[in-house]
Amino acid sequence: MTTNAELAGRFEEFADLLEADDVEYKPRAYRRAAESIRAHPTPIAGHVEDGDREEIKNIDHVGDAIASKIVEYVETGAIEELEELRAELPIDIADITRIEGVGPKTAGKLYRELGIETLDDLEEAAEAGEIQEIKGFGPKTEENIRENLEFARTIGQRQLLGEARPLADDVLAYLESIDAVERCEVAGSIRRWRETIGDVDVLASSEAAEDVIDAFVGWDSVDDEIESGPAKASVRVGEIRVDLRVVVPDEFGSALQYFTGSKDHNVTLRNYAIDRGMKLNEYGAFDVSEIDDPDSGQRVGERVAGETEEGMYEALGLEWIPPELREDRGEIDAAANGDLPDLLTRDDIRGDLHCHTEWSDGNTSIDAMIEAAEQRGYDYLGIADHAEGPGVVADMGLTDTEIIEQVEAIREVAAATDVEVLAGIEANLDADGGIGLGEPVIEELDVIVASPHSGLGQDAETATNRLVAAIENPAVDVLGHPSGRLLNERSGLEFDATALGEAAAEHGTALEVNSNPRRLDLWGSAVQAAIEAGAPISVNTDAHQPSTLEYMRWGVHTARRGWAEPADVINTWELEELREFLH
């Protein structure tokens, strides 16, 4: 079945190619539609198959024209207009725009000037010194392209967590409906909530493995059977590979622990077990203290655990370690000493401090965002539309005068709601860390999120100094998506996360975990370094429409990967405490 992510990808490609062709207005419409499609809570292809086309047109920013293209793609696997555009501009647009600083317009110009269609073409032109000869380019641009080619070639090989995990949830729901399945769970990097994953790995337990495999490969959502055997199968659903392994019920816990990983965590855990006369593998935990040759077989020794994952850790005298922590960053010692963190949960979140409306590049009104926050039971919501500045598309950022006007509009709407609405702004960091807001504007705002949107090619030392300068600015409450990265699209800034954490702790500035699945910025190890330095964290969605407030799921798990506890996260605090922090 065509997934929402696949559909969204087609319309994002549409937008990029139109922009490369210097078409105005339409690209933005397609991008807004793509965002709504990607965030839609149910499979849109299902509406097509049910003949419910009116439901498709009810999706935000999906009118008749886009709805007809959705139907065309689901039914035929192609959109004729997109195919014509591809023929007119035969550019590998997704690959080329992964180069930092090369957007769709630049890709279009490179095609028209030099006939560049692929990354190989781009590399050849850069090595020949041809790019710097184009008007508006230069040696620095050409060097940047050369330096980022390897990154662009490798990042497209993994799926975004936010696209793969919903499919994994569907797989689990389907497996749970099969009578022969006793238990099932995702494994691998998706269970550890890594920001990108290779394949969706799923584990099931059953006494009738072949029946489970037959039902799995026969699932209506499967587009292609890659391979199958008595206890394993691999299929493709949309653009994502799903691997299922079926084990006997008595070995489900040990298999789950083993196949969840990470490799580094498992190696350290196995060595920990060996030091205690134990042996761990996918079949269980075995006492081999009386065995002369513990490596003589997989099931050598007395099996003491394996039915449950908790039992595998208990057999070693350890607390159960949450999957998000299994990256070999000190979690085994913490489990041994009873020092594992009491991790943040979704229920701990009281509000969101970074979301957008149609005042800048959001897709809906202030009222609609507040209503959505109220439906989620939030105590407070921060409206933080874009201010004008470097890296913001022309006419999408607010001037100081417009910011004041929006503050007044927010105050008026907020008076009629139980949700406390914080009037904020997302300011844009210049190359030195300045935010470009006038003092009268700063005085009117409740929360200022300052984020880098340009100059993302700076070296690590310069980038760290730039971000620290923003943190030290007394007007800045939250440093938004600190690296500016877009997963599978651009790498963003490199920086010293400990230095940021120390500065944030000293100056009372929160570091954001941006929950947009294309960002997840900060990421797990950076969150951990910041928290260890004493920094406060803010988990925000950067939502551009009501449905994307659901992105909080990805941010919470990313913060958990960084060992975040509720007290570390400012938007778990009571409103009075939060306001004191912000002021």
Short mmCIF file of C-alpha atoms in Angstrom, two decimals, residues 127-547:
data_model
loop_
_atom_site.label_atom_id
_atom_site.label_comp_id
_atom_site.label_asym_id
_atom_site.label_seq_id
_atom_site.Cartn_x
_atom_site.Cartn_y
_atom_site.Cartn_z
CA GLU A 127 36.72 18.94 -9.90
CA ALA A 128 37.05 20.67 -13.29
CA GLY A 129 36.53 24.10 -11.71
CA GLU A 130 33.45 24.78 -13.83
CA ILE A 131 31.03 25.70 -11.05
CA GLN A 132 32.96 28.73 -9.84
CA GLU A 133 32.68 30.19 -13.34
CA ILE A 134 28.88 30.47 -13.11
CA LYS A 135 27.61 33.95 -12.25
CA GLY A 136 26.69 34.10 -8.56
CA PHE A 137 28.89 31.15 -7.62
CA GLY A 138 32.59 31.12 -6.76
CA PRO A 139 35.51 29.10 -5.41
CA LYS A 140 33.99 28.87 -1.92
CA THR A 141 30.72 27.42 -3.25
CA GLU A 142 32.61 24.96 -5.39
CA GLU A 143 34.75 23.84 -2.44
CA ASN A 144 31.64 23.42 -0.28
CA ILE A 145 30.13 21.16 -2.92
CA ARG A 146 33.27 19.01 -3.08
CA GLU A 147 33.38 18.68 0.72
CA ASN A 148 29.72 17.63 1.02
CA LEU A 149 29.48 15.11 -1.81
CA GLU A 150 30.27 12.07 0.34
CA PHE A 151 27.63 13.05 2.90
CA ALA A 152 25.04 13.54 0.16
CA ARG A 153 25.77 10.09 -1.25
CA THR A 154 25.34 8.23 2.01
CA ILE A 155 22.51 9.90 3.94
CA GLY A 156 19.68 8.76 1.70
CA GLN A 157 20.19 5.10 2.58
CA ARG A 158 18.20 5.18 5.84
CA GLN A 159 14.57 5.90 6.61
CA LEU A 160 13.39 8.62 8.98
CA LEU A 161 12.09 7.34 12.31
CA GLY A 162 8.93 9.40 11.84
CA GLU A 163 8.18 7.59 8.58
CA ALA A 164 9.21 4.07 9.60
CA ARG A 165 7.74 3.89 13.11
CA PRO A 166 4.08 4.41 12.06
CA LEU A 167 4.52 1.53 9.62
CA ALA A 168 6.05 -0.55 12.42
CA ASP A 169 3.00 0.20 14.57
CA ASP A 170 0.78 -1.04 11.72
CA VAL A 171 2.87 -4.22 11.42
CA LEU A 172 2.50 -4.90 15.14
CA ALA A 173 -1.24 -4.31 15.02
CA TYR A 174 -1.54 -6.77 12.14
CA LEU A 175 0.62 -9.42 13.83
CA GLU A 176 -1.41 -9.11 17.03
CA SER A 177 -4.51 -9.99 15.00
CA ILE A 178 -2.99 -13.35 13.98
CA ASP A 179 -4.16 -16.15 16.29
CA ALA A 180 -0.84 -18.00 16.11
CA VAL A 181 1.13 -15.00 17.43
CA GLU A 182 1.62 -14.97 21.20
CA ARG A 183 3.81 -11.84 21.51
CA CYS A 184 5.35 -9.37 19.10
CA GLU A 185 7.54 -6.29 19.31
CA VAL A 186 9.77 -4.17 17.13
CA ALA A 187 13.52 -4.64 17.52
CA GLY A 188 16.69 -3.06 16.21
CA SER A 189 17.31 0.66 15.89
CA ILE A 190 13.61 1.47 15.61
CA ARG A 191 13.01 0.12 19.11
CA ARG A 192 15.91 2.24 20.33
CA TRP A 193 14.18 5.21 18.63
CA ARG A 194 17.18 6.19 16.55
CA GLU A 195 16.49 9.15 14.27
CA THR A 196 17.02 7.05 11.15
CA ILE A 197 16.70 3.31 10.60
CA GLY A 198 17.75 0.82 7.95
CA ASP A 199 14.85 -1.64 7.98
CA VAL A 200 11.85 -2.24 10.23
CA ASP A 201 12.83 -5.25 12.36
CA VAL A 202 9.98 -7.16 14.04
CA LEU A 203 10.08 -10.14 16.37
CA ALA A 204 7.18 -12.49 17.12
CA SER A 205 6.78 -15.60 19.25
CA SER A 206 4.69 -18.57 18.20
CA GLU A 207 4.49 -22.35 18.27
CA ALA A 208 3.39 -22.21 14.63
CA ALA A 209 6.05 -20.10 12.94
CA GLU A 210 5.17 -21.10 9.38
CA ASP A 211 1.55 -20.03 9.85
CA VAL A 212 2.75 -16.63 11.05
CA ILE A 213 5.10 -16.26 8.09
CA ASP A 214 2.36 -17.20 5.63
CA ALA A 215 0.00 -14.63 7.14
CA PHE A 216 2.72 -11.98 7.18
CA VAL A 217 3.70 -12.26 3.51
CA GLY A 218 -0.01 -12.35 2.65
CA TRP A 219 -0.75 -9.07 4.43
CA ASP A 220 -2.70 -6.70 2.18
CA SER A 221 -0.20 -3.89 2.78
CA VAL A 222 2.74 -5.88 1.38
CA ASP A 223 3.84 -4.63 -2.04
CA ASP A 224 6.62 -7.15 -2.61
CA GLU A 225 7.85 -10.36 -0.99
CA ILE A 226 11.65 -10.20 -0.89
CA GLU A 227 12.29 -13.60 0.70
CA SER A 228 10.71 -16.01 3.15
CA GLY A 229 11.52 -19.19 5.05
CA PRO A 230 10.11 -21.31 7.88
CA ALA A 231 10.77 -18.69 10.57
CA LYS A 232 11.93 -15.53 8.76
CA ALA A 233 10.56 -13.30 6.03
CA SER A 234 11.32 -9.95 4.44
CA VAL A 235 8.81 -7.83 2.54
CA ARG A 236 8.59 -4.34 1.16
CA VAL A 237 5.77 -2.01 2.18
CA GLY A 238 5.90 1.13 0.10
CA GLU A 239 9.56 2.12 0.12
CA ILE A 240 10.42 0.42 3.41
CA ARG A 241 11.73 -3.10 4.00
CA VAL A 242 10.20 -5.04 6.91
CA ASP A 243 12.00 -8.07 8.36
CA LEU A 244 10.09 -10.53 10.56
CA ARG A 245 11.68 -13.24 12.70
CA VAL A 246 9.54 -15.78 14.58
CA VAL A 247 10.92 -17.57 17.67
CA VAL A 248 9.49 -20.04 20.15
CA PRO A 249 7.75 -18.35 23.11
CA ASP A 250 10.36 -19.50 25.62
CA GLU A 251 13.09 -17.57 23.76
CA PHE A 252 11.18 -14.37 23.00
CA GLY A 253 12.82 -12.30 25.77
CA SER A 254 16.38 -13.29 24.93
CA ALA A 255 15.80 -12.79 21.21
CA LEU A 256 14.24 -9.38 21.87
CA GLN A 257 17.22 -8.29 23.94
CA TYR A 258 19.69 -9.60 21.38
CA PHE A 259 18.04 -8.16 18.28
CA THR A 260 17.28 -4.78 19.86
CA GLY A 261 21.00 -4.04 20.16
CA SER A 262 22.88 -1.85 19.82
CA LYS A 263 25.92 -3.92 18.88
CA ASP A 264 28.12 -1.95 21.29
CA HIS A 265 25.62 -2.40 24.13
CA ASN A 266 25.40 -6.15 23.48
CA VAL A 267 29.16 -6.59 23.33
CA THR A 268 29.65 -4.79 26.64
CA LEU A 269 26.76 -6.71 28.21
CA ARG A 270 28.15 -10.07 27.03
CA ASN A 271 31.56 -9.21 28.46
CA TYR A 272 29.88 -8.21 31.71
CA ALA A 273 28.18 -11.62 31.72
CA ILE A 274 31.42 -13.50 30.96
CA ASP A 275 33.09 -11.87 33.97
CA ARG A 276 30.32 -13.39 36.09
CA GLY A 277 30.41 -16.89 34.66
CA MET A 278 27.41 -16.28 32.41
CA LYS A 279 26.79 -16.52 28.69
CA LEU A 280 24.21 -14.43 26.77
CA ASN A 281 22.84 -14.96 23.29
CA GLU A 282 19.55 -14.88 21.41
CA TYR A 283 18.52 -18.21 23.01
CA GLY A 284 18.83 -17.17 26.64
CA ALA A 285 21.14 -16.49 29.58
CA PHE A 286 23.22 -19.51 30.59
CA ASP A 287 25.23 -20.23 33.72
CA VAL A 288 28.53 -21.57 32.35
CA SER A 289 30.58 -21.20 35.53
CA GLU A 290 31.01 -24.99 35.73
CA ILE A 291 31.55 -25.52 31.99
CA ASP A 292 35.06 -26.18 30.70
CA ASP A 293 34.33 -24.92 27.17
CA PRO A 294 31.46 -22.41 27.25
CA ASP A 295 31.97 -21.65 23.54
CA SER A 296 31.27 -25.22 22.46
CA GLY A 297 27.62 -24.44 21.63
CA GLN A 298 24.90 -21.80 21.76
CA ARG A 299 22.90 -23.53 24.52
CA VAL A 300 25.76 -24.74 26.71
CA GLY A 301 25.24 -24.53 30.48
CA GLU A 302 22.17 -24.11 32.65
CA ARG A 303 19.64 -21.76 31.09
CA VAL A 304 18.52 -19.31 33.77
CA ALA A 305 16.61 -16.71 31.72
CA GLY A 306 15.22 -16.03 28.25
CA GLU A 307 11.44 -16.00 28.36
CA THR A 308 11.34 -12.28 29.21
CA GLU A 309 13.75 -9.50 28.44
CA GLU A 310 13.66 -8.27 32.04
CA GLY A 311 14.85 -11.70 33.13
CA MET A 312 17.94 -11.41 30.91
CA TYR A 313 19.10 -8.36 32.85
CA GLU A 314 17.96 -9.72 36.21
CA ALA A 315 20.11 -12.80 35.64
CA LEU A 316 23.13 -10.47 35.73
CA GLY A 317 21.93 -8.52 38.76
CA LEU A 318 21.00 -5.54 36.60
CA GLU A 319 17.93 -3.35 36.36
CA TRP A 320 16.10 -3.59 33.05
CA ILE A 321 17.59 -0.98 30.73
CA PRO A 322 15.14 0.98 28.54
CA PRO A 323 15.87 0.44 24.83
CA GLU A 324 16.62 4.12 24.22
CA LEU A 325 19.64 3.91 26.53
CA ARG A 326 21.25 0.86 24.93
CA GLU A 327 24.06 2.66 23.12
CA ASP A 328 26.95 1.76 25.44
CA ARG A 329 27.15 5.21 26.99
CA GLY A 330 27.37 4.09 30.62
CA GLU A 331 23.96 2.46 30.95
CA ILE A 332 25.26 -0.93 32.13
CA ASP A 333 27.26 0.56 35.01
CA ALA A 334 24.24 2.71 35.89
CA ALA A 335 22.00 -0.38 35.92
CA ALA A 336 24.48 -2.20 38.15
CA ASN A 337 24.61 0.71 40.60
CA GLY A 338 20.89 1.48 40.61
CA ASP A 339 21.54 4.82 38.92
CA LEU A 340 19.44 4.54 35.77
CA PRO A 341 17.46 7.74 35.10
CA ASP A 342 13.73 8.00 35.68
CA LEU A 343 13.14 8.84 32.05
CA LEU A 344 10.82 11.50 30.67
CA THR A 345 7.44 10.29 29.37
CA ARG A 346 4.86 11.85 27.08
CA ASP A 347 2.51 12.29 30.04
CA ASP A 348 5.08 14.57 31.73
CA ILE A 349 4.77 17.19 28.97
CA ARG A 350 2.62 20.16 29.96
CA GLY A 351 3.00 22.27 26.84
CA ASP A 352 4.91 23.15 23.69
CA LEU A 353 6.99 26.31 23.38
CA HIS A 354 7.68 26.38 19.63
CA CYS A 355 4.94 26.26 17.03
CA HIS A 356 3.98 28.28 13.97
CA THR A 357 0.86 29.78 12.43
CA GLU A 358 -0.16 31.32 9.12
CA TRP A 359 1.41 34.57 10.31
CA SER A 360 4.68 33.15 8.98
CA ASP A 361 5.08 29.74 7.33
CA GLY A 362 2.53 27.79 9.35
CA ASN A 363 -0.60 26.34 7.81
CA THR A 364 -3.32 27.50 10.17
CA SER A 365 -4.56 30.18 12.54
CA ILE A 366 -3.58 31.07 16.09
CA ASP A 367 -7.03 29.92 17.24
CA ALA A 368 -6.65 26.51 15.60
CA MET A 369 -3.26 25.87 17.22
CA ILE A 370 -4.58 26.86 20.64
CA GLU A 371 -7.63 24.64 20.21
CA ALA A 372 -5.37 21.71 19.28
CA ALA A 373 -3.23 22.32 22.38
CA GLU A 374 -6.36 22.43 24.52
CA GLN A 375 -7.53 19.09 23.06
CA ARG A 376 -4.18 17.58 24.07
CA GLY A 377 -4.69 18.74 27.63
CA TYR A 378 -1.77 21.18 27.56
CA ASP A 379 -1.45 23.84 30.22
CA TYR A 380 0.37 26.24 27.92
CA LEU A 381 1.42 26.82 24.32
CA GLY A 382 4.12 29.03 22.85
CA ILE A 383 3.43 30.63 19.47
CA ALA A 384 6.84 31.26 17.92
CA ASP A 385 6.49 32.32 14.31
CA HIS A 386 9.52 33.30 12.27
CA ALA A 387 11.03 36.74 12.54
CA GLU A 388 12.59 38.10 9.39
CA GLY A 389 16.28 37.44 9.09
CA PRO A 390 18.98 35.28 7.52
CA GLY A 391 17.79 31.92 6.24
CA VAL A 392 14.08 32.78 6.23
CA VAL A 393 12.28 32.86 2.90
CA ALA A 394 11.38 36.37 1.76
CA ASP A 395 8.01 37.63 3.06
CA MET A 396 7.76 34.67 5.47
CA GLY A 397 9.42 36.35 8.45
CA LEU A 398 7.73 38.99 10.61
CA THR A 399 9.07 42.53 10.96
CA ASP A 400 9.26 44.09 14.42
CA THR A 401 6.01 45.93 13.72
CA GLU A 402 4.27 42.73 12.65
CA ILE A 403 5.56 40.92 15.74
CA ILE A 404 3.91 43.53 17.95
CA GLU A 405 0.69 43.16 15.98
CA GLN A 406 0.79 39.39 16.42
CA VAL A 407 1.42 39.70 20.16
CA GLU A 408 -1.77 41.77 20.41
CA ALA A 409 -3.67 39.18 18.37
CA ILE A 410 -2.37 36.36 20.59
CA ARG A 411 -3.36 38.20 23.76
CA GLU A 412 -6.88 38.73 22.39
CA VAL A 413 -7.37 35.07 21.45
CA ALA A 414 -5.75 33.82 24.66
CA ALA A 415 -8.26 35.70 26.81
CA ALA A 416 -10.97 33.26 25.75
CA THR A 417 -9.14 29.99 26.40
CA ASP A 418 -8.05 27.95 29.39
CA VAL A 419 -4.64 27.31 27.80
CA GLU A 420 -2.00 29.83 28.78
CA VAL A 421 -0.71 31.19 25.48
CA LEU A 422 2.84 32.51 25.42
CA ALA A 423 3.52 35.13 22.78
CA GLY A 424 6.86 34.27 21.27
CA ILE A 425 9.03 34.45 18.20
CA GLU A 426 11.59 32.27 16.46
CA ALA A 427 14.48 34.64 15.88
CA ASN A 428 17.20 33.86 13.36
CA LEU A 429 20.82 33.65 14.42
CA ASP A 430 23.20 35.63 12.28
CA ALA A 431 26.75 34.37 11.66
CA ASP A 432 27.92 35.73 15.04
CA GLY A 433 24.94 34.59 17.11
CA GLY A 434 22.96 37.83 17.08
CA ILE A 435 19.15 37.69 16.91
CA GLY A 436 18.22 40.97 15.19
CA LEU A 437 15.25 41.92 17.39
CA GLY A 438 14.64 45.42 18.68
CA GLU A 439 14.44 46.03 22.42
CA PRO A 440 10.76 47.14 22.35
CA VAL A 441 9.86 43.82 20.69
CA ILE A 442 11.89 41.81 23.19
CA GLU A 443 10.05 43.49 26.05
CA GLU A 444 6.66 42.45 24.64
CA LEU A 445 7.45 38.77 24.15
CA ASP A 446 6.99 35.90 26.62
CA VAL A 447 9.41 33.47 24.98
CA ILE A 448 12.17 33.88 22.41
CA VAL A 449 13.43 30.85 20.53
CA ALA A 450 16.64 31.63 18.63
CA SER A 451 17.59 29.24 15.83
CA PRO A 452 20.22 28.95 13.09
CA HIS A 453 18.74 28.88 9.59
CA SER A 454 21.76 30.02 7.58
CA GLY A 455 25.55 29.84 7.71
CA LEU A 456 25.35 26.12 8.43
CA GLY A 457 28.74 25.39 6.87
CA GLN A 458 30.75 26.97 9.68
CA ASP A 459 33.57 24.96 11.26
CA ALA A 460 32.95 23.44 14.70
CA GLU A 461 34.83 26.10 16.69
CA THR A 462 33.11 29.00 14.93
CA ALA A 463 29.71 27.29 15.21
CA THR A 464 30.20 26.60 18.93
CA ASN A 465 31.16 30.22 19.59
CA ARG A 466 28.16 31.42 17.58
CA LEU A 467 25.70 29.23 19.51
CA VAL A 468 27.25 30.08 22.86
CA ALA A 469 26.89 33.78 22.02
CA ALA A 470 23.18 33.23 21.47
CA ILE A 471 22.87 31.29 24.72
CA GLU A 472 24.58 34.14 26.59
CA ASN A 473 22.13 36.71 25.21
CA PRO A 474 19.75 37.46 28.12
CA ALA A 475 16.84 37.85 25.67
CA VAL A 476 17.11 34.26 24.42
CA ASP A 477 15.06 31.69 26.33
CA VAL A 478 15.52 28.65 24.07
CA LEU A 479 18.22 27.78 21.57
CA GLY A 480 16.15 26.18 18.80
CA HIS A 481 17.29 23.18 16.72
CA PRO A 482 20.96 24.02 17.45
CA SER A 483 22.58 22.30 14.46
CA GLY A 484 19.99 23.33 11.88
CA ARG A 485 20.29 19.88 10.33
CA LEU A 486 17.63 18.22 8.18
CA LEU A 487 17.94 14.46 8.33
CA ASN A 488 18.72 12.87 4.96
CA GLU A 489 18.94 16.39 3.51
CA ARG A 490 21.70 18.43 5.14
CA SER A 491 24.22 17.85 7.88
CA GLY A 492 23.98 21.19 9.72
CA LEU A 493 26.43 22.66 12.20
CA GLU A 494 28.95 20.68 14.18
CA PHE A 495 29.56 21.95 17.71
CA ASP A 496 30.80 21.07 21.18
CA ALA A 497 27.64 19.91 22.97
CA THR A 498 29.32 20.05 26.37
CA ALA A 499 30.31 23.68 25.82
CA LEU A 500 26.72 24.49 24.87
CA GLY A 501 25.47 22.67 27.94
CA GLU A 502 27.82 24.51 30.27
CA ALA A 503 26.84 27.89 28.79
CA ALA A 504 23.14 27.01 28.95
CA ALA A 505 23.45 25.96 32.60
CA GLU A 506 25.26 29.18 33.51
CA HIS A 507 22.93 31.55 31.67
CA GLY A 508 19.58 29.84 32.19
CA THR A 509 18.88 29.14 28.53
CA ALA A 510 17.17 25.94 27.44
CA LEU A 511 18.50 23.80 24.61
CA GLU A 512 15.81 22.52 22.30
CA VAL A 513 15.07 18.99 21.25
CA ASN A 514 13.19 19.79 18.07
CA SER A 515 10.68 16.98 17.61
CA ASN A 516 10.12 17.38 13.89
CA PRO A 517 11.13 13.91 12.59
CA ARG A 518 13.20 15.58 9.88
CA ARG A 519 15.26 17.34 12.54
CA LEU A 520 15.38 15.59 15.97
CA ASP A 521 17.90 18.23 16.92
CA LEU A 522 19.41 17.97 19.57
CA TRP A 523 19.95 14.22 19.31
CA GLY A 524 20.54 11.62 22.03
CA SER A 525 24.28 11.90 22.71
CA ALA A 526 24.15 15.71 22.52
CA VAL A 527 21.23 15.80 24.97
CA GLN A 528 23.15 13.56 27.34
CA ALA A 529 26.25 15.79 27.19
CA ALA A 530 24.13 18.89 27.78
CA ILE A 531 22.26 17.37 30.74
CA GLU A 532 25.50 16.17 32.31
CA ALA A 533 26.69 19.79 32.08
CA GLY A 534 23.54 20.93 33.90
CA ALA A 535 21.64 22.44 30.96
CA PRO A 536 17.84 22.77 30.92
CA ILE A 537 16.13 21.14 27.93
CA SER A 538 12.97 22.08 26.05
CA VAL A 539 11.21 19.44 23.95
CA ASN A 540 9.18 21.23 21.25
CA THR A 541 7.45 20.20 18.05
CA ASP A 542 8.09 23.18 15.76
CA ALA A 543 4.53 22.36 14.62
CA HIS A 544 3.22 24.16 11.55
CA GLN A 545 -0.33 22.80 11.85
CA PRO A 546 -2.44 21.15 14.59
CA SER A 547 -1.70 17.56 13.58
#
